[in-house]
Coordinates of N, CA and C in Angstrom, one line a residue:
X1230 N -10.4 -3.6 -12.3 CA -10.7 -1.9 -12.6 C -9.1 -1.5 -13.0
X1231 N -8.7 -0.4 -13.7 CA -7.5 -0.3 -13.4 C -7.5 1.2 -13.8
X1232 N -6.6 2.9 -13.3 CA -6.6 3.4 -13.1 C -4.7 4.0 -12.9
X1233 N -4.5 4.9 -14.4 CA -3.5 5.6 -14.4 C -3.4 6.9 -14.7
X1234 N -2.4 7.3 -13.8 CA -2.3 9.0 -14.0 C -1.0 9.6 -13.6
X1235 N -0.6 10.3 -14.7 CA 0.4 11.4 -14.5 C 0.4 12.5 -14.5
X1236 N 1.5 13.1 -13.7 CA 1.4 14.8 -13.2 C 1.5 14.9 -11.4
X1237 N 0.6 15.9 -11.2 CA 0.7 16.4 -9.5 C -0.6 16.7 -9.6
X1238 N -0.9 16.1 -7.6 CA -1.9 16.5 -7.6 C -3.1 16.1 -7.8
X1239 N -3.1 14.5 -8.4 CA -4.2 13.8 -8.6 C -4.6 12.9 -7.5
X1240 N -6.2 12.3 -8.0 CA -6.5 11.8 -6.7 C -7.4 10.6 -7.9
X1241 N -7.1 9.4 -7.5 CA -7.9 8.4 -7.6 C -8.2 7.1 -7.0
X1242 N -9.4 6.4 -6.7 CA -10.1 5.6 -5.3 C -11.3 4.6 -6.5
X1243 N -10.9 3.7 -5.8 CA -11.6 2.4 -6.4 C -12.2 1.7 -5.0
X1244 N -13.3 1.4 -5.3 CA -14.2 0.6 -4.3 C -15.1 -0.4 -4.7
X1245 N -14.7 -1.5 -4.3 CA -14.9 -2.6 -5.1 C -16.1 -3.9 -3.6
X1246 N -16.9 -4.1 -4.3 CA -17.6 -5.1 -3.7 C -17.9 -6.4 -4.0
X1247 N -17.4 -7.6 -3.2 CA -18.1 -9.0 -4.1 C -16.6 -9.5 -3.9
X1248 N -16.3 -10.8 -4.5 CA -15.5 -11.8 -4.4 C -14.4 -11.6 -5.8
X1249 N -13.3 -11.8 -5.8 CA -12.4 -11.9 -7.2 C -12.0 -10.6 -8.0
X1250 N -12.0 -9.0 -7.4 CA -11.9 -8.3 -8.0 C -10.7 -8.0 -8.2
X1251 N -10.1 -7.3 -8.9 CA -8.3 -6.6 -9.2 C -8.5 -4.8 -9.3
X1252 N -7.7 -4.7 -8.9 CA -7.6 -2.8 -8.6 C -6.3 -2.7 -8.5
X1253 N -5.9 -1.6 -10.1 CA -4.5 -2.0 -10.3 C -4.7 0.0 -10.5
X1254 N -3.4 0.6 -9.4 CA -3.5 2.1 -9.9 C -2.0 2.3 -9.8
X1255 N -1.9 2.9 -10.5 CA -0.4 3.9 -11.1 C -0.5 5.1 -11.4
X1256 N 0.5 6.0 -10.3 CA 0.1 7.7 -10.5 C 1.9 7.8 -10.5
X1257 N 2.4 9.1 -11.7 CA 3.7 9.4 -11.8 C 3.7 10.6 -12.6
X1258 N 4.6 11.3 -12.3 CA 4.4 12.2 -13.8 C 5.9 11.9 -14.4
X1259 N 5.7 13.4 -15.2 CA 6.3 13.3 -16.3 C 8.2 13.3 -15.6
X1260 N 8.2 12.2 -16.8 CA 9.9 11.5 -16.1 C 9.9 11.4 -15.1
X1261 N 8.3 10.2 -14.7 CA 8.4 9.7 -13.3 C 8.6 10.4 -12.0
X1262 N 8.4 11.8 -12.1 CA 8.4 12.5 -11.1 C 7.3 13.2 -10.2
X1263 N 5.5 12.6 -10.1 CA 5.1 13.1 -10.1 C 5.0 13.1 -7.7
X1264 N 3.9 14.2 -8.0 CA 4.1 14.7 -6.2 C 2.4 14.9 -5.7
X1265 N 2.5 14.5 -4.7 CA 1.3 14.9 -4.4 C 0.1 14.4 -4.9
X1266 N 0.0 13.0 -5.1 CA -0.7 12.4 -5.6 C -1.4 11.6 -4.5
X1267 N -3.2 11.3 -4.6 CA -3.8 10.1 -3.8 C -4.0 9.0 -4.6
X1268 N -4.1 7.9 -3.9 CA -4.8 7.1 -4.3 C -5.1 5.9 -3.1
X1269 N -6.4 5.8 -3.5 CA -7.4 4.8 -2.5 C -8.2 3.8 -3.2
X1270 N -7.6 2.5 -2.3 CA -8.7 1.2 -3.0 C -9.5 0.5 -1.6
X1271 N -10.3 0.6 -1.5 CA -11.3 -0.5 -1.1 C -12.1 -1.3 -1.3
X1272 N -11.5 -2.2 -0.9 CA -12.4 -4.3 -1.3 C -13.3 -4.6 -0.3
X1273 N -14.8 -5.2 0.0 CA -15.2 -6.3 0.2 C -15.0 -7.8 0.1
X1274 N -15.3 -8.5 0.7 CA -15.0 -9.9 1.0 C -14.0 -10.7 0.5
X1275 N -14.2 -12.0 -0.3 CA -12.9 -12.4 -0.4 C -12.2 -12.2 -1.8
X1276 N -11.1 -13.0 -1.7 CA -10.0 -13.3 -3.0 C -10.0 -12.1 -3.8
X1277 N -9.8 -10.9 -3.3 CA -9.3 -9.6 -4.1 C -7.5 -9.2 -4.2
X1278 N -7.5 -8.5 -5.4 CA -6.2 -7.7 -5.4 C -5.9 -7.0 -5.7
X1279 N -5.5 -5.8 -5.0 CA -5.4 -4.3 -4.7 C -3.8 -4.3 -5.0
X1280 N -3.5 -3.4 -5.6 CA -1.9 -2.7 -6.2 C -2.0 -1.4 -6.3
X1281 N -1.4 -0.9 -5.3 CA -1.1 0.5 -6.1 C 0.7 1.0 -6.6
X1282 N 0.9 1.8 -7.1 CA 2.3 1.7 -7.5 C 2.5 3.5 -7.5
X1283 N 3.0 4.1 -7.2 CA 3.4 5.3 -6.9 C 4.7 5.8 -7.5
X1284 N 4.6 7.0 -7.9 CA 6.7 6.8 -7.9 C 6.6 8.9 -8.4
X1285 N 7.4 9.2 -6.9 CA 7.8 10.4 -6.7 C 8.0 10.9 -5.0
X1286 N 6.9 12.1 -5.0 CA 7.4 12.5 -3.6 C 5.8 13.2 -2.9
X1287 N 5.7 12.9 -1.5 CA 4.9 13.4 -0.7 C 3.6 13.2 -2.0
X1288 N 3.2 12.0 -1.6 CA 2.0 11.3 -2.2 C 1.9 10.4 -1.2
X1289 N 0.4 9.6 -1.2 CA -0.3 8.9 0.0 C -1.1 7.9 -0.9
X1290 N -1.1 6.7 -0.2 CA -1.8 5.9 -1.3 C -2.7 4.7 0.4
X1291 N -3.9 4.8 0.3 CA -4.7 4.0 1.0 C -5.2 2.2 0.7
X1292 N -5.1 1.7 1.4 CA -5.9 -0.1 1.0 C -6.3 -0.3 1.9
X1293 N -8.0 -0.8 1.5 CA -8.5 -1.0 3.0 C -9.3 -2.8 2.4
X1294 N -9.3 -3.5 2.6 CA -9.6 -4.7 2.9 C -10.5 -5.4 3.7
X1295 N -11.7 -5.4 3.3 CA -12.7 -5.6 4.6 C -13.5 -7.2 4.7
X1296 N -13.2 -7.8 5.9 CA -14.3 -9.1 6.1 C -14.1 -10.2 5.1
X1297 N -12.6 -10.3 4.6 CA -12.7 -11.1 3.9 C -11.4 -12.3 4.2
X1298 N -11.5 -13.4 3.2 CA -10.2 -13.9 3.3 C -9.4 -14.2 1.9
X1299 N -8.1 -14.6 2.2 CA -7.6 -14.9 0.9 C -7.1 -13.4 -0.3
X1300 N -7.1 -12.9 0.4 CA -6.6 -11.2 0.1 C -5.0 -10.6 0.0
X1301 N -5.2 -9.8 -1.7 CA -3.6 -9.4 -1.5 C -4.0 -8.5 -2.1
X1302 N -2.6 -7.7 -0.8 CA -2.3 -5.9 -1.0 C -1.0 -5.7 -1.6
X1303 N -0.6 -5.1 -2.8 CA 0.7 -4.3 -3.2 C 0.9 -3.5 -3.3
X1304 N 1.7 -2.4 -2.4 CA 2.0 -1.4 -2.7 C 3.6 -0.9 -3.0
X1305 N 3.6 -0.7 -4.0 CA 5.2 -0.1 -4.4 C 5.6 1.2 -4.7
X1306 N 6.2 2.3 -3.7 CA 7.1 3.7 -3.9 C 8.3 3.7 -3.9
X1307 N 8.4 4.6 -4.7 CA 9.4 4.8 -5.3 C 9.8 6.6 -5.3
X1308 N 10.1 7.2 -4.5 CA 10.5 8.3 -4.0 C 10.6 8.7 -2.5
X1309 N 10.7 9.9 -2.0 CA 10.2 10.5 -0.7 C 9.3 11.0 -0.2
X1310 N 9.4 10.5 1.4 CA 8.2 11.5 1.7 C 6.5 11.2 1.5
X1311 N 6.5 9.7 1.4 CA 5.2 8.9 0.9 C 4.7 8.3 1.9
X1312 N 3.5 8.9 1.9 CA 2.2 8.2 3.0 C 1.7 6.9 2.6
X1313 N 1.7 5.9 3.2 CA 0.6 4.6 3.3 C 0.2 4.1 4.2
X1314 N -1.4 4.0 3.9 CA -1.8 3.2 5.6 C -2.5 2.2 5.0
X1315 N -2.6 0.9 5.3 CA -3.3 0.1 5.1 C -4.0 -1.2 6.3
X1316 N -5.7 -1.7 5.9 CA -6.3 -2.3 6.7 C -6.4 -3.3 5.8
X1317 N -6.5 -5.0 6.3 CA -7.0 -5.6 6.4 C -7.5 -6.7 7.4
X1318 N -8.9 -6.8 7.5 CA -9.6 -6.9 8.0 C -10.2 -8.9 7.7
X1319 N -9.9 -9.8 8.1 CA -10.1 -11.3 7.7 C -8.9 -12.2 7.9
X1320 N -8.8 -13.4 6.7 CA -8.1 -14.2 7.6 C -7.1 -14.9 6.1
X1321 N -5.7 -14.9 6.1 CA -5.3 -15.4 5.1 C -5.0 -14.3 4.0
X1322 N -4.8 -13.3 4.5 CA -4.8 -12.2 3.7 C -2.9 -12.2 4.0
X1323 N -2.9 -11.3 2.7 CA -1.0 -10.8 2.5 C -0.8 -9.5 2.0
X1324 N 0.3 -8.6 2.5 CA 0.4 -7.6 2.6 C 1.8 -7.0 1.9
X1325 N 2.3 -6.8 0.8 CA 3.9 -6.6 0.7 C 4.3 -5.2 0.0
X1326 N 5.0 -4.7 0.6 CA 5.1 -3.2 0.0 C 7.0 -3.3 -0.4
X1327 N 6.7 -2.5 -1.2 CA 8.4 -2.7 -2.1 C 8.7 -1.1 -2.1
X1328 N 9.9 -0.9 -1.6 CA 9.7 0.8 -1.5 C 11.4 1.4 -1.7
X1329 N 11.4 2.3 -2.5 CA 13.0 2.8 -2.3 C 12.6 4.6 -2.0
X1330 N 13.4 5.0 -1.3 CA 13.7 6.7 -0.6 C 13.6 6.3 0.7
X1331 N 13.4 8.2 0.9 CA 13.7 8.2 2.3 C 12.5 8.9 2.8
X1332 N 11.9 8.8 3.8 CA 10.6 10.3 4.5 C 9.4 9.4 4.8
X1333 N 9.2 7.9 4.2 CA 8.2 7.0 4.7 C 7.7 6.6 6.4
X1334 N 7.2 7.5 6.5 CA 7.0 7.2 8.6 C 8.2 8.0 9.1
X1335 N 9.2 8.9 8.7 CA 9.7 9.6 9.6 C 8.8 11.6 9.3
X1336 N 8.5 11.7 8.5 CA 7.9 12.9 8.3 C 6.5 12.6 7.9
X1337 N 6.2 11.7 7.7 CA 4.7 10.7 7.0 C 4.5 10.3 8.1
X1338 N 3.4 9.2 7.5 CA 3.2 7.8 8.3 C 2.7 6.7 7.0
X1339 N 3.1 5.8 8.4 CA 2.8 4.4 7.4 C 2.2 3.9 8.5
X1340 N 0.5 3.1 8.3 CA 0.4 2.2 9.2 C 0.2 1.2 8.3
X1341 N 0.4 0.2 9.0 CA -0.3 -1.1 8.6 C -1.0 -2.1 10.0
X1342 N -2.3 -2.0 9.3 CA -3.0 -3.1 10.7 C -3.9 -4.1 10.0
X1343 N -3.1 -5.8 10.2 CA -3.7 -6.9 9.7 C -5.2 -7.2 11.1
X1344 N -6.0 -7.9 11.4 CA -6.5 -8.3 12.3 C -7.2 -9.6 11.8
X1345 N -6.9 -10.3 12.1 CA -7.7 -12.3 12.1 C -6.4 -12.8 12.3
X1346 N -6.5 -14.0 10.8 CA -5.7 -15.0 11.7 C -4.7 -15.3 10.3
X1347 N -3.5 -16.3 10.1 CA -3.2 -16.7 9.6 C -2.8 -15.5 8.3
X1348 N -2.5 -13.8 8.3 CA -2.1 -12.9 8.0 C -0.6 -12.7 8.0
X1349 N 0.0 -12.3 6.5 CA 1.2 -12.1 6.5 C 1.5 -10.8 5.8
X1350 N 2.4 -10.2 6.4 CA 3.2 -9.2 5.9 C 4.8 -9.2 5.6
X1351 N 5.0 -8.4 4.5 CA 6.0 -8.4 3.8 C 6.8 -7.1 3.4
X1352 N 7.7 -6.5 4.0 CA 8.2 -5.2 3.4 C 9.9 -5.2 3.5
X1353 N 9.9 -5.1 2.3 CA 11.7 -4.7 1.3 C 11.4 -3.3 1.2
X1354 N 12.8 -3.2 1.0 CA 12.9 -2.2 0.6 C 14.4 -1.2 0.7
X1355 N 14.3 0.0 0.0 CA 15.8 0.8 0.3 C 15.8 2.1 0.8
X1356 N 16.4 2.6 1.7 CA 16.0 3.7 2.4 C 15.6 3.5 3.8
X1357 N 15.3 4.9 4.6 CA 15.2 4.9 6.0 C 13.9 4.9 6.2
X1358 N 13.0 4.2 6.7 CA 11.7 3.8 7.0 C 11.6 3.3 7.9
X1359 N 10.3 4.2 9.6 CA 10.2 3.6 10.3 C 8.8 3.1 10.1
X1360 N 8.1 2.3 11.0 CA 7.0 1.8 10.7 C 5.9 1.4 11.2
X1361 N 4.6 1.5 11.6 CA 3.4 1.2 12.2 C 3.4 0.0 11.8
X1362 N 3.4 -0.9 12.3 CA 2.6 -2.6 12.2 C 1.5 -2.9 13.2
X1363 N 0.5 -3.3 13.0 CA 0.2 -4.2 13.9 C -1.2 -5.0 13.6
X1364 N -0.6 -6.0 14.3 CA -1.1 -7.6 13.8 C -2.4 -7.8 15.0
X1365 N -3.6 -8.6 15.1 CA -4.3 -9.4 16.1 C -4.7 -10.1 15.7
X1366 N -4.2 -11.5 15.9 CA -4.8 -12.8 15.4 C -3.7 -14.1 15.6
X1367 N -4.1 -15.2 15.5 CA -3.4 -16.1 15.6 C -2.4 -17.0 14.0
X1368 N -1.0 -16.9 14.5 CA -0.8 -17.7 12.8 C 0.2 -16.5 11.6
X1369 N 0.2 -15.6 12.7 CA 0.7 -14.1 11.8 C 2.2 -14.2 11.5
X1370 N 2.5 -14.0 10.2 CA 3.9 -13.9 9.9 C 4.5 -12.6 9.5
X1371 N 5.8 -11.9 9.9 CA 6.1 -10.4 9.3 C 7.5 -10.9 8.9
X1372 N 7.5 -10.2 7.8 CA 9.3 -10.5 6.7 C 9.2 -9.1 6.8
X1373 N 10.3 -8.3 7.6 CA 10.5 -6.7 7.4 C 12.5 -6.6 6.4
X1374 N 12.8 -6.6 5.4 CA 13.9 -6.7 4.9 C 14.4 -5.1 4.4
X1375 N 15.2 -4.3 5.1 CA 15.6 -3.1 4.6 C 17.3 -3.1 4.5
X1376 N 18.0 -1.9 3.6 CA 19.0 -1.9 3.4 C 19.4 -0.6 3.0
X1377 N 20.3 -0.1 3.9 CA 20.9 1.5 3.9 C 20.6 2.1 2.3

């Protein structure tokens, strides 16, 4: 499933059940300056891929991958005061966040929760970002690299 939206106050939602699904949501505004957009992807079972890309400010992204193994979630944010939430429940899942901008987590929220074993979290970006990361299980891996 692929959704591409331009402008402000857009909403996109993808709900997939089964294995091997792919979901891609892209939201941006005129000249790349979208705002107040919301994107949500929910997937159940294994080997699914979810990617959300948002460009602008005050956007919100949510990815939930439940009851699975080998799922991959990617979020790419460019802009200020964006919010994101991720939940992965299962084994061998991976979450990747790439961002530029300020305010993610400061006046907004950035919450990541991984439950299971051998899950990986990678966050790479430019700007000021506090994060709320929770991992429960064995063999977890976290990589966080921020540059001012």
